[in-house]
Amino acid sequence: MINVGGFNLKTAERLTKIPPYLFMELRKKINKAKSEGVDVISLAIGDPVEATPDSIIDELCRSARDPQNHRYPTDEEKGMLVFRKEVARWYQERYGVSLNPENEILGLIGSKEGCHHFVLARVNPGDTVLMTDPGYPAYRSSILMGEGVPYNVPILPQNNYLPVFEDIPADVAKKATAMFLNYPNNPTGACATLDFLNKLVAFAREFDIAICYDNPYSEIVFTGQPKISFLMAKGAKDVGVELNSLSKPFNMCGWRLGMACGNPELIAAISKVKENTDSGIFNAVQFAGIQALSGEAGFIEEMLSIYGRRRELVLKTLKKIGIDFNPPRGTFYLWVPAPKPMTSLDFTNRLFDKTAVVVAAGTAYGKYGEGFVRISLTVPDDRLKEAMERIEKEFS
Ligand SMILES: *Cc1c(COP(=O)(O)O)cnc(C)c1O
């Protein structure tokens, strides 16, 4: 509550339900230590440090100089047709998925925006919305802002971090109108199989649940793991949409560009929300996105080899200090078991206090994240090396 000259300015109650954004808390802690002169290394946030490829930046500059692009975006909320056509081509080439750019694709200001607008497009106040625990915290915020009721579906190591549909109580499934999933999974790194996706479609169909399959890591996989889209499952388009993003594969987190693909009714509904909220994506950013998808697939391979090398370094260090585990094969995170009997928070705090290395406590992603921490590989090689040296010294 801010008191302005006797006027009590109260903000909306829905905001009080939203837990503080994890990274804001972390940022405060980091800033405090930094201001005290500590050489902090943060392995907590997934945000690539290497630059966006030059050809994409060049295309942005070229398009930004064209006054045509200074006006409201073409096709406003849906995204330019040329962008949607390029997304369709990309989905065909990468995943063998056919999409109609006219009504099955929508440009997004990032996949996070899509999550939020998906809720507004599908969920009525009081509806149950399923999400995983551990899970990406923004789903909960989006559900709460849309006045839905989040229900946590545990994803456990013994099930390869996939939900077990039979374990979701039938009365909960009946009440649910939507579900968020994300594989390759943030935070666990787990990947889905096509067999699992087929089960997901069957579950969605049985209980009339709209699926929001958030897939920004579809390209970030290692050691022979296949690249999979939800839309590869039979009937996926009947039950949901897949959100994707240029942020993670092309180092474009700051550019804010993504897409929703799939069910035409949901696409139209999300589009209606967007029409009344934002007026679409800057055309120049969409042209740059076309350049990324059409000309920079090779860049993804380069980044994968960099992340792969960093993965090996972290795994080798962890093994040396007695943390030996079989890591899932997706995303640029490692979901690391804390040495027993330490809790997630004990391990996180010890790392920070003794080595000034910041990792994300597993419990920040839900109570089933207990016993784990998440390490991000999106830091420069030399900083990661330094962090691993400090950790090795502290724990041996
Ligand atoms: C990074 C991330 C996003 C955000 O993607 P943007 O396209 O940058 O909004 C969405 N979902 C998950 C699971 C993420 O990790």
mmCIF file of C-alpha atoms and ligand atoms in Angstrom:
data_model
loop_
_atom_site.group_PDB
_atom_site.id
_atom_site.type_symbol
_atom_site.label_atom_id
_atom_site.label_comp_id
_atom_site.label_asym_id
_atom_site.label_seq_id
_atom_site.Cartn_x
_atom_site.Cartn_y
_atom_site.Cartn_z
ATOM 1 C CA MET A 1 0.000 0.000 0.000
ATOM 2 C CA ILE A 2 1.403 3.366 -1.024
ATOM 3 C CA ASN A 3 0.149 6.336 0.960
ATOM 4 C CA VAL A 4 -0.038 9.377 -1.282
ATOM 5 C CA GLY A 5 -1.251 12.445 0.542
ATOM 6 C CA GLY A 6 -3.807 10.516 2.574
ATOM 7 C CA PHE A 7 -5.028 8.548 -0.439
ATOM 8 C CA ASN A 8 -4.634 4.819 0.124
ATOM 9 C CA LEU A 9 -3.676 3.395 -3.225
ATOM 10 C CA LYS A 10 -4.467 -0.289 -3.057
ATOM 11 C CA THR A 11 -3.411 -2.519 -5.917
ATOM 12 C CA ALA A 12 -5.445 -5.467 -7.158
ATOM 13 C CA GLU A 13 -5.855 -8.439 -4.858
ATOM 14 C CA ARG A 14 -4.942 -10.881 -7.617
ATOM 15 C CA LEU A 15 -1.367 -9.655 -7.378
ATOM 16 C CA THR A 16 -1.096 -10.645 -3.728
ATOM 17 C CA LYS A 17 -1.626 -14.278 -4.713
ATOM 18 C CA ILE A 18 1.444 -14.278 -6.918
ATOM 19 C CA PRO A 19 4.585 -15.453 -5.162
ATOM 20 C CA PRO A 20 7.588 -13.152 -5.615
ATOM 21 C CA TYR A 21 9.363 -13.819 -8.916
ATOM 22 C CA LEU A 22 12.205 -16.142 -8.029
ATOM 23 C CA PHE A 23 14.840 -14.281 -9.969
ATOM 24 C CA MET A 24 13.951 -10.961 -8.374
ATOM 25 C CA GLU A 25 14.819 -12.407 -4.966
ATOM 26 C CA LEU A 26 18.001 -13.895 -6.363
ATOM 27 C CA ARG A 27 18.910 -10.640 -8.052
ATOM 28 C CA LYS A 28 18.632 -8.791 -4.733
ATOM 29 C CA LYS A 29 20.927 -11.285 -3.036
ATOM 30 C CA ILE A 30 23.446 -11.092 -5.864
ATOM 31 C CA ASN A 31 23.397 -7.301 -5.959
ATOM 32 C CA LYS A 32 23.980 -7.054 -2.237
ATOM 33 C CA ALA A 33 27.027 -9.321 -2.369
ATOM 34 C CA LYS A 34 28.354 -7.544 -5.459
ATOM 35 C CA SER A 35 28.027 -4.167 -3.752
ATOM 36 C CA GLU A 36 30.205 -5.604 -0.989
ATOM 37 C CA GLY A 37 32.882 -6.446 -3.566
ATOM 38 C CA VAL A 38 32.279 -10.230 -3.763
ATOM 39 C CA ASP A 39 33.079 -11.834 -7.149
ATOM 40 C CA VAL A 40 29.723 -13.531 -7.618
ATOM 41 C CA ILE A 41 29.204 -16.103 -10.387
ATOM 42 C CA SER A 42 25.559 -16.713 -11.175
ATOM 43 C CA LEU A 43 24.593 -20.077 -12.623
ATOM 44 C CA ALA A 44 20.987 -19.402 -11.708
ATOM 45 C CA ILE A 45 19.455 -17.849 -14.783
ATOM 46 C CA GLY A 46 18.851 -19.302 -18.247
ATOM 47 C CA ASP A 47 19.717 -16.452 -20.580
ATOM 48 C CA PRO A 48 22.391 -17.068 -23.241
ATOM 49 C CA VAL A 49 25.392 -14.712 -22.984
ATOM 50 C CA GLU A 50 26.724 -15.132 -26.516
ATOM 51 C CA ALA A 51 25.500 -12.582 -29.055
ATOM 52 C CA THR A 52 22.635 -13.071 -31.482
ATOM 53 C CA PRO A 53 24.092 -14.032 -34.921
ATOM 54 C CA ASP A 54 25.134 -11.068 -37.101
ATOM 55 C CA SER A 55 22.823 -11.897 -40.001
ATOM 56 C CA ILE A 56 19.812 -11.518 -37.686
ATOM 57 C CA ILE A 57 21.040 -8.189 -36.329
ATOM 58 C CA ASP A 58 21.735 -6.981 -39.897
ATOM 59 C CA GLU A 59 18.199 -7.878 -40.922
ATOM 60 C CA LEU A 60 16.785 -5.987 -37.945
ATOM 61 C CA CYS A 61 18.818 -2.884 -38.900
ATOM 62 C CA ARG A 62 17.759 -3.095 -42.528
ATOM 63 C CA SER A 63 14.090 -3.542 -41.655
ATOM 64 C CA ALA A 64 14.198 -0.878 -38.977
ATOM 65 C CA ARG A 65 15.222 1.690 -41.621
ATOM 66 C CA ASP A 66 12.135 0.975 -43.710
ATOM 67 C CA PRO A 67 9.427 3.486 -42.735
ATOM 68 C CA GLN A 68 6.772 0.915 -43.704
ATOM 69 C CA ASN A 69 7.811 -0.931 -40.561
ATOM 70 C CA HIS A 70 7.393 2.093 -38.314
ATOM 71 C CA ARG A 71 3.650 1.824 -38.501
ATOM 72 C CA TYR A 72 1.529 -0.638 -36.502
ATOM 73 C CA PRO A 73 2.576 -4.217 -37.273
ATOM 74 C CA THR A 74 1.114 -5.772 -40.410
ATOM 75 C CA ASP A 75 -1.772 -8.138 -39.624
ATOM 76 C CA GLU A 76 -1.435 -6.717 -36.111
ATOM 77 C CA GLU A 77 -1.999 -9.382 -33.465
ATOM 78 C CA LYS A 78 -1.498 -12.417 -35.725
ATOM 79 C CA GLY A 79 1.985 -11.549 -36.923
ATOM 80 C CA MET A 80 2.965 -10.949 -40.549
ATOM 81 C CA LEU A 81 1.902 -13.674 -42.941
ATOM 82 C CA VAL A 82 5.497 -14.004 -44.215
ATOM 83 C CA PHE A 83 6.637 -14.681 -40.650
ATOM 84 C CA ARG A 84 3.879 -17.240 -40.103
ATOM 85 C CA LYS A 85 4.771 -18.915 -43.401
ATOM 86 C CA GLU A 86 8.381 -19.200 -42.304
ATOM 87 C CA VAL A 87 7.283 -20.739 -38.993
ATOM 88 C CA ALA A 88 5.226 -23.277 -40.974
ATOM 89 C CA ARG A 89 8.249 -24.123 -43.115
ATOM 90 C CA TRP A 90 10.416 -24.502 -39.983
ATOM 91 C CA TYR A 91 7.920 -26.849 -38.291
ATOM 92 C CA GLN A 92 7.725 -28.956 -41.447
ATOM 93 C CA GLU A 93 11.490 -29.140 -41.808
ATOM 94 C CA ARG A 94 12.404 -29.695 -38.157
ATOM 95 C CA TYR A 95 9.489 -31.804 -36.915
ATOM 96 C CA GLY A 96 7.589 -32.989 -39.969
ATOM 97 C CA VAL A 97 4.549 -31.063 -38.721
ATOM 98 C CA SER A 98 2.179 -29.404 -41.237
ATOM 99 C CA LEU A 99 0.636 -26.125 -40.160
ATOM 100 C CA ASN A 100 -1.645 -23.729 -41.992
ATOM 101 C CA PRO A 101 -0.037 -20.284 -41.614
ATOM 102 C CA GLU A 102 -3.458 -18.645 -42.082
ATOM 103 C CA ASN A 103 -5.147 -20.023 -38.976
ATOM 104 C CA GLU A 104 -2.820 -22.383 -37.101
ATOM 105 C CA ILE A 105 0.061 -20.013 -36.345
ATOM 106 C CA LEU A 106 0.230 -16.831 -34.328
ATOM 107 C CA GLY A 107 3.257 -14.601 -33.698
ATOM 108 C CA LEU A 108 3.997 -13.963 -30.026
ATOM 109 C CA ILE A 109 6.038 -11.450 -28.040
ATOM 110 C CA GLY A 110 7.819 -14.473 -26.559
ATOM 111 C CA SER A 111 6.450 -17.718 -25.274
ATOM 112 C CA LYS A 112 5.852 -16.259 -21.794
ATOM 113 C CA GLU A 113 3.363 -13.810 -23.263
ATOM 114 C CA GLY A 114 1.678 -16.767 -24.962
ATOM 115 C CA CYS A 115 1.289 -18.586 -21.626
ATOM 116 C CA HIS A 116 -0.454 -15.582 -20.134
ATOM 117 C CA HIS A 117 -2.772 -15.024 -23.073
ATOM 118 C CA PHE A 118 -3.538 -18.732 -23.382
ATOM 119 C CA VAL A 119 -5.068 -18.582 -19.880
ATOM 120 C CA LEU A 120 -7.137 -15.510 -20.724
ATOM 121 C CA ALA A 121 -8.300 -17.209 -23.909
ATOM 122 C CA ARG A 122 -9.319 -20.517 -22.366
ATOM 123 C CA VAL A 123 -9.777 -20.404 -18.600
ATOM 124 C CA ASN A 124 -12.816 -19.103 -16.715
ATOM 125 C CA PRO A 125 -12.512 -17.779 -13.140
ATOM 126 C CA GLY A 126 -12.387 -20.706 -10.730
ATOM 127 C CA ASP A 127 -11.356 -23.291 -13.335
ATOM 128 C CA THR A 128 -8.695 -25.783 -12.327
ATOM 129 C CA VAL A 129 -5.527 -25.578 -14.402
ATOM 130 C CA LEU A 130 -2.960 -28.359 -14.191
ATOM 131 C CA MET A 131 0.748 -27.638 -14.108
ATOM 132 C CA THR A 132 3.740 -29.718 -13.114
ATOM 133 C CA ASP A 133 5.652 -29.636 -9.838
ATOM 134 C CA PRO A 134 8.503 -28.883 -10.266
ATOM 135 C CA GLY A 135 7.415 -26.422 -12.949
ATOM 136 C CA TYR A 136 8.175 -23.109 -14.602
ATOM 137 C CA PRO A 137 6.972 -20.450 -12.098
ATOM 138 C CA ALA A 138 5.438 -18.175 -14.762
ATOM 139 C CA TYR A 139 2.649 -20.742 -15.379
ATOM 140 C CA ARG A 140 1.390 -20.273 -11.839
ATOM 141 C CA SER A 141 1.448 -16.496 -12.198
ATOM 142 C CA SER A 142 -0.428 -16.641 -15.492
ATOM 143 C CA ILE A 143 -3.039 -19.007 -14.046
ATOM 144 C CA LEU A 144 -3.528 -16.779 -10.991
ATOM 145 C CA MET A 145 -3.767 -13.574 -13.024
ATOM 146 C CA GLY A 146 -6.402 -15.286 -15.125
ATOM 147 C CA GLU A 147 -8.203 -16.217 -11.879
ATOM 148 C CA GLY A 148 -7.787 -19.919 -12.469
ATOM 149 C CA VAL A 149 -6.831 -22.340 -9.704
ATOM 150 C CA PRO A 150 -3.449 -24.022 -10.195
ATOM 151 C CA TYR A 151 -3.217 -27.741 -9.412
ATOM 152 C CA ASN A 152 0.254 -29.257 -9.114
ATOM 153 C CA VAL A 153 0.901 -32.565 -10.824
ATOM 154 C CA PRO A 154 4.091 -34.093 -9.390
ATOM 155 C CA ILE A 155 6.800 -35.081 -11.852
ATOM 156 C CA LEU A 156 9.238 -37.467 -10.207
ATOM 157 C CA PRO A 157 12.666 -38.836 -11.106
ATOM 158 C CA GLN A 158 11.411 -42.443 -11.051
ATOM 159 C CA ASN A 159 8.959 -41.527 -13.849
ATOM 160 C CA ASN A 160 11.606 -39.675 -15.863
ATOM 161 C CA TYR A 161 9.974 -36.441 -14.659
ATOM 162 C CA LEU A 162 6.859 -37.083 -16.738
ATOM 163 C CA PRO A 163 3.363 -36.810 -15.229
ATOM 164 C CA VAL A 164 1.556 -40.085 -14.588
ATOM 165 C CA PHE A 165 -1.977 -39.422 -15.816
ATOM 166 C CA GLU A 166 -3.490 -42.335 -13.883
ATOM 167 C CA ASP A 167 -2.306 -40.676 -10.657
ATOM 168 C CA ILE A 168 -4.243 -37.458 -11.290
ATOM 169 C CA PRO A 169 -7.491 -37.810 -9.295
ATOM 170 C CA ALA A 170 -10.480 -38.139 -11.655
ATOM 171 C CA ASP A 171 -12.423 -35.348 -9.913
ATOM 172 C CA VAL A 172 -9.481 -32.992 -10.447
ATOM 173 C CA ALA A 173 -9.130 -33.987 -14.101
ATOM 174 C CA LYS A 174 -12.878 -33.465 -14.597
ATOM 175 C CA LYS A 175 -12.722 -29.956 -13.158
ATOM 176 C CA ALA A 176 -9.586 -29.003 -15.118
ATOM 177 C CA THR A 177 -9.957 -27.023 -18.328
ATOM 178 C CA ALA A 178 -6.299 -26.572 -19.210
ATOM 179 C CA MET A 179 -2.810 -27.961 -18.586
ATOM 180 C CA PHE A 180 0.695 -26.547 -18.951
ATOM 181 C CA LEU A 181 3.565 -28.819 -19.907
ATOM 182 C CA ASN A 182 7.112 -28.181 -21.011
ATOM 183 C CA TYR A 183 9.542 -30.804 -22.415
ATOM 184 C CA PRO A 184 12.524 -30.541 -22.810
ATOM 185 C CA ASN A 185 11.715 -29.470 -19.293
ATOM 186 C CA ASN A 186 12.716 -26.424 -17.379
ATOM 187 C CA PRO A 187 13.881 -27.058 -14.624
ATOM 188 C CA THR A 188 14.648 -30.813 -14.788
ATOM 189 C CA GLY A 189 16.030 -31.124 -18.328
ATOM 190 C CA ALA A 190 13.794 -34.165 -18.899
ATOM 191 C CA CYS A 191 12.556 -34.934 -22.419
ATOM 192 C CA ALA A 192 9.235 -36.352 -23.549
ATOM 193 C CA THR A 193 8.772 -39.329 -25.817
ATOM 194 C CA LEU A 194 6.268 -39.547 -28.650
ATOM 195 C CA ASP A 195 4.577 -42.334 -26.717
ATOM 196 C CA PHE A 196 4.089 -39.972 -23.772
ATOM 197 C CA LEU A 197 2.706 -37.233 -26.056
ATOM 198 C CA ASN A 198 0.156 -39.659 -27.466
ATOM 199 C CA LYS A 199 -0.953 -40.442 -23.904
ATOM 200 C CA LEU A 200 -1.177 -36.725 -23.229
ATOM 201 C CA VAL A 201 -3.496 -36.222 -26.194
ATOM 202 C CA ALA A 202 -5.694 -39.126 -25.031
ATOM 203 C CA PHE A 203 -5.846 -37.679 -21.503
ATOM 204 C CA ALA A 204 -6.725 -34.209 -22.830
ATOM 205 C CA ARG A 205 -9.450 -35.676 -25.026
ATOM 206 C CA GLU A 206 -10.961 -37.781 -22.252
ATOM 207 C CA PHE A 207 -11.288 -34.845 -19.849
ATOM 208 C CA ASP A 208 -11.721 -31.977 -22.303
ATOM 209 C CA ILE A 209 -8.504 -30.304 -21.193
ATOM 210 C CA ALA A 210 -6.813 -27.767 -23.471
ATOM 211 C CA ILE A 211 -3.056 -28.318 -23.605
ATOM 212 C CA CYS A 212 -0.573 -25.471 -23.546
ATOM 213 C CA TYR A 213 2.645 -27.200 -24.525
ATOM 214 C CA ASP A 214 5.374 -24.670 -23.909
ATOM 215 C CA ASN A 215 8.344 -25.778 -25.998
ATOM 216 C CA PRO A 216 11.090 -23.133 -26.071
ATOM 217 C CA TYR A 217 13.778 -25.830 -25.640
ATOM 218 C CA SER A 218 12.636 -28.015 -28.530
ATOM 219 C CA GLU A 219 16.035 -27.482 -30.194
ATOM 220 C CA ILE A 220 18.195 -27.733 -27.056
ATOM 221 C CA VAL A 221 18.930 -31.453 -26.676
ATOM 222 C CA PHE A 222 22.085 -33.543 -26.246
ATOM 223 C CA THR A 223 23.651 -36.928 -26.875
ATOM 224 C CA GLY A 224 21.347 -38.169 -29.587
ATOM 225 C CA GLN A 225 18.078 -37.113 -27.960
ATOM 226 C CA PRO A 226 15.556 -36.537 -30.782
ATOM 227 C CA LYS A 227 13.999 -33.090 -31.285
ATOM 228 C CA ILE A 228 10.290 -33.451 -30.611
ATOM 229 C CA SER A 229 7.247 -31.221 -30.979
ATOM 230 C CA PHE A 230 3.944 -31.854 -29.207
ATOM 231 C CA LEU A 231 2.288 -31.412 -32.604
ATOM 232 C CA MET A 232 3.945 -34.639 -33.773
ATOM 233 C CA ALA A 233 1.458 -36.571 -31.628
ATOM 234 C CA LYS A 234 -1.640 -37.733 -33.480
ATOM 235 C CA GLY A 235 -4.586 -35.453 -32.763
ATOM 236 C CA ALA A 236 -2.468 -32.880 -30.909
ATOM 237 C CA LYS A 237 -4.018 -30.076 -32.948
ATOM 238 C CA ASP A 238 -7.469 -31.107 -31.707
ATOM 239 C CA VAL A 239 -6.569 -30.534 -28.076
ATOM 240 C CA GLY A 240 -4.014 -27.786 -27.803
ATOM 241 C CA VAL A 241 -1.320 -25.420 -28.901
ATOM 242 C CA GLU A 242 2.431 -25.509 -28.786
ATOM 243 C CA LEU A 243 4.246 -22.327 -27.840
ATOM 244 C CA ASN A 244 7.743 -21.875 -29.131
ATOM 245 C CA SER A 245 10.280 -19.110 -29.044
ATOM 246 C CA LEU A 246 13.356 -17.744 -30.755
ATOM 247 C CA SER A 247 14.804 -16.729 -27.376
ATOM 248 C CA LYS A 248 16.680 -19.874 -26.476
ATOM 249 C CA PRO A 249 17.809 -21.413 -29.818
ATOM 250 C CA PHE A 250 18.997 -18.139 -31.398
ATOM 251 C CA ASN A 251 20.156 -16.228 -28.286
ATOM 252 C CA MET A 252 17.305 -13.759 -28.765
ATOM 253 C CA CYS A 253 15.815 -13.533 -25.255
ATOM 254 C CA GLY A 254 15.756 -9.749 -25.369
ATOM 255 C CA TRP A 255 14.121 -9.534 -28.794
ATOM 256 C CA ARG A 256 10.783 -10.919 -27.611
ATOM 257 C CA LEU A 257 9.701 -13.158 -30.452
ATOM 258 C CA GLY A 258 7.847 -16.453 -30.356
ATOM 259 C CA MET A 259 4.913 -18.309 -31.821
ATOM 260 C CA ALA A 260 1.823 -20.309 -30.925
ATOM 261 C CA CYS A 261 0.975 -23.200 -33.241
ATOM 262 C CA GLY A 262 -1.852 -25.680 -33.369
ATOM 263 C CA ASN A 263 -5.568 -25.721 -32.646
ATOM 264 C CA PRO A 264 -7.260 -23.035 -34.813
ATOM 265 C CA GLU A 265 -9.973 -22.230 -32.228
ATOM 266 C CA LEU A 266 -7.377 -21.618 -29.534
ATOM 267 C CA ILE A 267 -5.209 -19.644 -31.968
ATOM 268 C CA ALA A 268 -8.211 -17.453 -32.835
ATOM 269 C CA ALA A 269 -9.054 -16.978 -29.147
ATOM 270 C CA ILE A 270 -5.483 -16.043 -28.176
ATOM 271 C CA SER A 271 -5.417 -13.743 -31.175
ATOM 272 C CA LYS A 272 -8.563 -12.016 -29.925
ATOM 273 C CA VAL A 273 -6.948 -11.449 -26.523
ATOM 274 C CA LYS A 274 -3.851 -10.028 -28.205
ATOM 275 C CA GLU A 275 -5.873 -7.794 -30.493
ATOM 276 C CA ASN A 276 -7.248 -6.189 -27.362
ATOM 277 C CA THR A 277 -3.982 -6.078 -25.432
ATOM 278 C CA ASP A 278 -0.903 -5.466 -27.545
ATOM 279 C CA SER A 279 -0.931 -4.608 -31.208
ATOM 280 C CA GLY A 280 1.507 -7.277 -32.282
ATOM 281 C CA ILE A 281 5.239 -7.554 -32.822
ATOM 282 C CA PHE A 282 7.442 -4.858 -34.440
ATOM 283 C CA ASN A 283 7.658 -5.880 -38.109
ATOM 284 C CA ALA A 284 11.438 -5.432 -38.115
ATOM 285 C CA VAL A 285 11.745 -7.994 -35.314
ATOM 286 C CA GLN A 286 9.603 -10.401 -37.317
ATOM 287 C CA PHE A 287 11.828 -9.918 -40.397
ATOM 288 C CA ALA A 288 14.833 -10.635 -38.180
ATOM 289 C CA GLY A 289 13.011 -13.754 -36.959
ATOM 290 C CA ILE A 290 12.532 -14.920 -40.543
ATOM 291 C CA GLN A 291 16.281 -14.555 -41.039
ATOM 292 C CA ALA A 292 16.905 -16.631 -37.895
ATOM 293 C CA LEU A 293 14.612 -19.481 -38.928
ATOM 294 C CA SER A 294 15.632 -19.495 -42.595
ATOM 295 C CA GLY A 295 19.349 -18.815 -42.295
ATOM 296 C CA GLU A 296 20.722 -19.646 -38.868
ATOM 297 C CA ALA A 297 19.937 -23.292 -38.159
ATOM 298 C CA GLY A 298 23.696 -23.891 -38.115
ATOM 299 C CA PHE A 299 24.042 -21.472 -35.198
ATOM 300 C CA ILE A 300 21.935 -23.800 -33.058
ATOM 301 C CA GLU A 301 24.419 -26.602 -33.667
ATOM 302 C CA GLU A 302 27.296 -24.311 -32.652
ATOM 303 C CA MET A 303 25.526 -23.401 -29.425
ATOM 304 C CA LEU A 304 24.728 -27.044 -28.716
ATOM 305 C CA SER A 305 28.383 -27.932 -28.968
ATOM 306 C CA ILE A 306 29.263 -25.098 -26.561
ATOM 307 C CA TYR A 307 26.569 -26.172 -24.072
ATOM 308 C CA GLY A 308 27.603 -29.803 -24.520
ATOM 309 C CA ARG A 309 31.177 -28.973 -23.548
ATOM 310 C CA ARG A 310 30.002 -27.004 -20.495
ATOM 311 C CA ARG A 311 27.686 -29.854 -19.497
ATOM 312 C CA GLU A 312 30.626 -32.246 -19.504
ATOM 313 C CA LEU A 313 32.713 -29.873 -17.381
ATOM 314 C CA VAL A 314 29.980 -29.513 -14.743
ATOM 315 C CA LEU A 315 29.206 -33.237 -14.685
ATOM 316 C CA LYS A 316 32.899 -34.081 -14.339
ATOM 317 C CA THR A 317 33.304 -31.642 -11.433
ATOM 318 C CA LEU A 318 30.188 -32.943 -9.688
ATOM 319 C CA LYS A 319 31.427 -36.500 -10.047
ATOM 320 C CA LYS A 320 34.722 -35.514 -8.419
ATOM 321 C CA ILE A 321 32.872 -34.209 -5.358
ATOM 322 C CA GLY A 322 30.718 -37.324 -5.130
ATOM 323 C CA ILE A 323 27.596 -36.204 -7.018
ATOM 324 C CA ASP A 324 27.195 -38.864 -9.672
ATOM 325 C CA PHE A 325 23.897 -39.102 -11.539
ATOM 326 C CA ASN A 326 22.425 -39.831 -14.917
ATOM 327 C CA PRO A 327 21.464 -36.403 -16.289
ATOM 328 C CA PRO A 328 18.384 -35.881 -18.460
ATOM 329 C CA ARG A 329 19.263 -34.866 -21.998
ATOM 330 C CA GLY A 330 17.439 -31.602 -22.680
ATOM 331 C CA THR A 331 17.722 -27.839 -22.044
ATOM 332 C CA PHE A 332 20.780 -25.852 -21.028
ATOM 333 C CA TYR A 333 20.167 -26.637 -17.353
ATOM 334 C CA LEU A 334 21.429 -29.423 -15.151
ATOM 335 C CA TRP A 335 19.091 -30.631 -12.403
ATOM 336 C CA VAL A 336 21.543 -31.689 -9.769
ATOM 337 C CA PRO A 337 20.841 -33.741 -6.620
ATOM 338 C CA ALA A 338 22.098 -32.018 -3.452
ATOM 339 C CA PRO A 339 24.596 -34.122 -1.468
ATOM 340 C CA LYS A 340 22.718 -35.862 1.337
ATOM 341 C CA PRO A 341 21.598 -34.880 3.925
ATOM 342 C CA MET A 342 21.568 -31.298 2.600
ATOM 343 C CA THR A 343 18.273 -29.810 1.445
ATOM 344 C CA SER A 344 18.030 -27.748 -1.744
ATOM 345 C CA LEU A 345 18.321 -24.597 0.281
ATOM 346 C CA ASP A 346 21.234 -25.880 2.418
ATOM 347 C CA PHE A 347 23.177 -26.691 -0.725
ATOM 348 C CA THR A 348 22.275 -23.401 -2.431
ATOM 349 C CA ASN A 349 23.277 -21.415 0.642
ATOM 350 C CA ARG A 350 26.516 -23.295 1.167
ATOM 351 C CA LEU A 351 27.471 -22.719 -2.461
ATOM 352 C CA PHE A 352 26.706 -19.035 -2.200
ATOM 353 C CA ASP A 353 28.292 -18.439 1.194
ATOM 354 C CA LYS A 354 31.477 -20.449 0.564
ATOM 355 C CA THR A 355 32.069 -20.069 -3.177
ATOM 356 C CA ALA A 356 29.939 -17.058 -4.224
ATOM 357 C CA VAL A 357 28.356 -19.281 -6.871
ATOM 358 C CA VAL A 358 24.612 -18.780 -7.260
ATOM 359 C CA VAL A 359 22.424 -21.714 -8.267
ATOM 360 C CA ALA A 360 18.641 -21.975 -8.197
ATOM 361 C CA ALA A 361 17.186 -24.025 -5.323
ATOM 362 C CA GLY A 362 14.944 -26.799 -6.646
ATOM 363 C CA THR A 363 12.175 -25.794 -4.251
ATOM 364 C CA ALA A 364 11.773 -22.515 -6.141
ATOM 365 C CA TYR A 365 10.010 -24.665 -8.763
ATOM 366 C CA GLY A 366 7.699 -26.458 -6.347
ATOM 367 C CA LYS A 367 7.902 -28.768 -3.336
ATOM 368 C CA TYR A 368 8.890 -31.767 -5.470
ATOM 369 C CA GLY A 369 11.995 -29.832 -6.406
ATOM 370 C CA GLU A 370 13.281 -30.571 -2.882
ATOM 371 C CA GLY A 371 16.664 -32.271 -2.926
ATOM 372 C CA PHE A 372 17.793 -30.622 -6.174
ATOM 373 C CA VAL A 373 19.369 -27.449 -7.476
ATOM 374 C CA ARG A 374 19.331 -26.145 -11.039
ATOM 375 C CA ILE A 375 22.583 -25.121 -12.697
ATOM 376 C CA SER A 376 22.414 -23.083 -15.892
ATOM 377 C CA LEU A 377 25.040 -23.455 -18.628
ATOM 378 C CA THR A 378 24.425 -19.998 -20.101
ATOM 379 C CA VAL A 379 27.565 -18.408 -18.647
ATOM 380 C CA PRO A 380 30.904 -17.680 -20.340
ATOM 381 C CA ASP A 381 33.315 -20.654 -20.351
ATOM 382 C CA ASP A 382 35.913 -18.962 -18.173
ATOM 383 C CA ARG A 383 33.344 -18.064 -15.509
ATOM 384 C CA LEU A 384 31.956 -21.589 -15.477
ATOM 385 C CA LYS A 385 35.468 -22.973 -15.170
ATOM 386 C CA GLU A 386 36.185 -20.641 -12.254
ATOM 387 C CA ALA A 387 32.899 -21.639 -10.587
ATOM 388 C CA MET A 388 33.708 -25.334 -10.952
ATOM 389 C CA GLU A 389 37.205 -24.816 -9.505
ATOM 390 C CA ARG A 390 35.737 -23.076 -6.475
ATOM 391 C CA ILE A 391 33.152 -25.817 -5.977
ATOM 392 C CA GLU A 392 35.695 -28.592 -6.328
ATOM 393 C CA LYS A 393 37.927 -26.933 -3.725
ATOM 394 C CA GLU A 394 35.088 -26.347 -1.257
ATOM 395 C CA PHE A 395 33.644 -29.855 -1.436
ATOM 396 C CA SER A 396 36.764 -32.010 -1.606
HETATM 397 C C1 LIG B 1 12.684 -19.168 -21.063
HETATM 398 C C2 LIG B 1 11.358 -19.781 -20.945
HETATM 399 C C3 LIG B 1 10.223 -19.144 -21.488
HETATM 400 C C4 LIG B 1 10.271 -17.718 -21.971
HETATM 401 O O1 LIG B 1 10.445 -17.639 -23.291
HETATM 402 P P1 LIG B 1 10.244 -16.243 -24.037
HETATM 403 O O2 LIG B 1 9.943 -16.667 -25.402
HETATM 404 O O3 LIG B 1 11.554 -15.525 -23.906
HETATM 405 O O4 LIG B 1 9.119 -15.525 -23.388
HETATM 406 C C5 LIG B 1 9.021 -19.800 -21.479
HETATM 407 N N1 LIG B 1 8.906 -21.017 -20.930
HETATM 408 C C6 LIG B 1 9.947 -21.648 -20.368
HETATM 409 C C7 LIG B 1 9.746 -22.986 -19.787
HETATM 410 C C8 LIG B 1 11.203 -21.044 -20.345
HETATM 411 O O5 LIG B 1 12.222 -21.644 -19.738
#
